[in-house]
Amino acid sequence: MGRRNLDPEDIVRYEEGGPAVVLLDQRRLPDEEVELECRSVAEVVDAIRDLAIRGAPAIGLAAAYALALAAELGADLEEAAAQLAASRPTAVNLAWALEQMRDEPTPAHARALHEDEVERCRAMAGHAAELFHDGTRALTHCNAGGLATGGYGSAVGAFRTAWERGLLERVWVDETRPLLQGSRLTAWELENAGIPHAVIADSAAASLMAAGEVDCVVTGADRIAANGDTANKIGTYSLAVLAAHHDIPFYIVAPTSTVDLATASGSGIPIEERSAAEITTRFAARNPSFDVTPAELIGAIVTEHGVHRAPYAQSLSALV
Amino acid sequence: MGRRNLDPEDIVRYEEGGPAVVLLDQRRLPDEEVELECRSVAEVVDAIRDLAIRGAPAIGLAAAYALALAAELGADLEEAAAQLAASRPTAVNLAWALEQMRDEPTPAHARALHEDEVERCRAMAGHAAELFHDGTRALTHCNAGGLATGGYGSAVGAFRTAWERGLLERVWVDETRPLLQGSRLTAWELENAGIPHAVIADSAAASLMAAGEVDCVVTGADRIAANGDTANKIGTYSLAVLAAHHDIPFYIVAPTSTVDLATASGSGIPIEERSAAEITTRFAARNPSFDVTPAELIGAIVTEHGVHRAPYAQSLSALV
């Protein structure tokens, strides 16, 4: 590829000829831009589980295309949907996308969902940018970028729009251990977009806050419970506590497809425990992949419909 | 080597025959146990700057042996001391050890300081263990172990003694980005000592605290100002804020050689900014190597003289 800005279909798309679901292998970024062709539902499930594609909205889109592939191959759609839904437990968008596809499992329908998702990102970004002021220095965690959403991005989308409006001075990018989605993916997207940024060790965020170098924290979400409790990449909760301690606003930017009104609070969100081998050590390790930020630490949740504030039980239920 | 517990002289020692300062190259642990022979002060300075030996008390000892080497080689002692003192800026033990050696820069004197340091660690550990109760699950950051102190350890020394007394259930070990002193060095020491432990991503500490799986946080220190503000590995301040939010006690274990009454507060402690190349990214990065934890977040500072509480201005000045 080698162009500076990805098109949505570079991230994940359906190839009629194959047929196949083709996706950019995010495990190999930023060193290589390599596509992965999945010719069966099982191959898409593996790609999602092994993080070739990740980010709640993006894996929802991959699952949508995979269901269209299952239909074209004459596979059992119930079984395909069950395998895809089980590929990763925390993000709710997987289930959401599969539900959307149920009545019309076609490539055209998956593409329409994809276009909608990118539109939602642009709308979210417009709303989120209103939380920025002249010279804002934002801090983010993991990758809530175009790669995570099928294009443009949620938190990174907010940075793109704020940058265009002249409101953003720079972005601090948590490297995001253990898999470094920040230093590999978010930094790559920001460099491609020409937005000033610097990668930091995750544990350096607190001292930057104490030094007055952070004006807001902005992340995406994997699942938002009905009361506003939000599951996201491990370390997000830590940032929310640190931001509250330093009187810095903490914002979530995520599409309504991430809101799960059927889950009352964060305690009902399953937290994926991934392989200890992802932690770089030859000794014993624990590797929870997500954490839950309680609603009271969240200054605003931004969706494509606007900027929502506490009490979230009301502002979120009005949305869906 | 291959034995399970290091002797103090395995970490750093003086070889008369060389003459040389010989140290265990901590950059290559845990994969290889390789010694580095330094035959000049410049070689010791390089070893300290490049982290072949690290940890505030341990680099103080390396500098003490190096000054003895300078004397034996007939080098200019003032110049040697100045080079050693400038090798790393944050730890105060370097200056302390050089001051101790000034009047008698001999290998025997350096060895005596080394033995004293290990004795201090054992005394500290005994005091610190009184802060543990039956079944304590402690969390630590970086390596405040035998490797960092010339033997036994400060925070890890506390774990050894608490374990012997049956008071410790397990240790959570922050991997400690960017250089992974936790997952490489502390986990290695704890495994060698047979103490149950698990390495976690630094950003996972908060969610373990929220889940009630952490009873206390214990770290070492690179420099403690007169008011109790404490500089230590980047990420320590973050843990202290998170511990306070979760009502978990946060303890510093460090010898009095780490206390710097000449520095009034944390704002006077120089914070080393290391190469951005240590952050695993091909993009822009920032790499502050230490942070400062304000005294009000510290539940106790433990030295070889006992457990000291706030107000630290009084309890620390009574010590030195």
Short mmCIF file of N, CA and C in Angstrom, two decimals, chain A residues 224-229 259 261 301 303 308 311-320:
data_model
loop_
_atom_site.label_atom_id
_atom_site.label_comp_id
_atom_site.label_asym_id
_atom_site.label_seq_id
_atom_site.Cartn_x
_atom_site.Cartn_y
_atom_site.Cartn_z
N ILE A 224 -19.82 -0.66 26.77
CA ILE A 224 -20.31 0.31 27.75
C ILE A 224 -21.59 -0.25 28.35
N ALA A 225 -21.60 -0.49 29.66
CA ALA A 225 -22.79 -1.02 30.32
C ALA A 225 -23.85 0.07 30.45
N ALA A 226 -25.07 -0.35 30.82
CA ALA A 226 -26.20 0.58 30.85
C ALA A 226 -25.96 1.75 31.81
N ASN A 227 -25.17 1.51 32.85
CA ASN A 227 -24.94 2.60 33.82
C ASN A 227 -23.73 3.45 33.48
N GLY A 228 -23.08 3.18 32.31
CA GLY A 228 -21.92 3.96 31.90
C GLY A 228 -20.58 3.33 32.24
N ASP A 229 -20.55 2.31 33.07
CA ASP A 229 -19.29 1.61 33.33
C ASP A 229 -18.74 1.11 31.99
N VAL A 259 -22.55 0.30 23.09
CA VAL A 259 -23.38 0.41 24.30
C VAL A 259 -24.22 -0.86 24.43
N LEU A 261 -27.09 -2.13 26.66
CA LEU A 261 -28.09 -1.85 27.69
C LEU A 261 -28.50 -3.12 28.43
N ILE A 301 -19.26 10.54 27.78
CA ILE A 301 -19.23 9.48 26.76
C ILE A 301 -19.75 10.11 25.48
N THR A 303 -20.86 9.67 21.62
CA THR A 303 -21.25 8.77 20.54
C THR A 303 -21.55 9.60 19.30
N HIS A 308 -22.54 12.83 25.90
CA HIS A 308 -23.47 12.41 26.94
C HIS A 308 -22.78 12.50 28.30
N PRO A 311 -26.22 11.59 34.73
CA PRO A 311 -26.28 10.15 34.96
C PRO A 311 -26.45 9.37 33.65
N TYR A 312 -25.50 8.43 33.43
CA TYR A 312 -25.48 7.72 32.15
C TYR A 312 -26.65 6.76 31.98
N ALA A 313 -27.19 6.26 33.08
CA ALA A 313 -28.33 5.36 32.95
C ALA A 313 -29.42 6.04 32.12
N GLN A 314 -29.56 7.34 32.31
CA GLN A 314 -30.56 8.07 31.53
C GLN A 314 -30.04 8.46 30.15
N SER A 315 -28.82 9.05 30.12
CA SER A 315 -28.36 9.58 28.84
C SER A 315 -28.10 8.46 27.84
N LEU A 316 -27.68 7.27 28.31
CA LEU A 316 -27.43 6.17 27.37
C LEU A 316 -28.73 5.49 26.93
N SER A 317 -29.66 5.33 27.86
CA SER A 317 -30.89 4.61 27.48
C SER A 317 -31.70 5.44 26.49
N ALA A 318 -31.53 6.75 26.54
CA ALA A 318 -32.24 7.61 25.59
C ALA A 318 -31.73 7.43 24.17
N LEU A 319 -30.51 6.85 24.08
CA LEU A 319 -29.81 6.75 22.80
C LEU A 319 -30.24 5.60 21.92
N VAL A 320 -30.47 4.48 22.55
CA VAL A 320 -30.46 3.21 21.81
C VAL A 320 -31.88 2.80 21.39
#
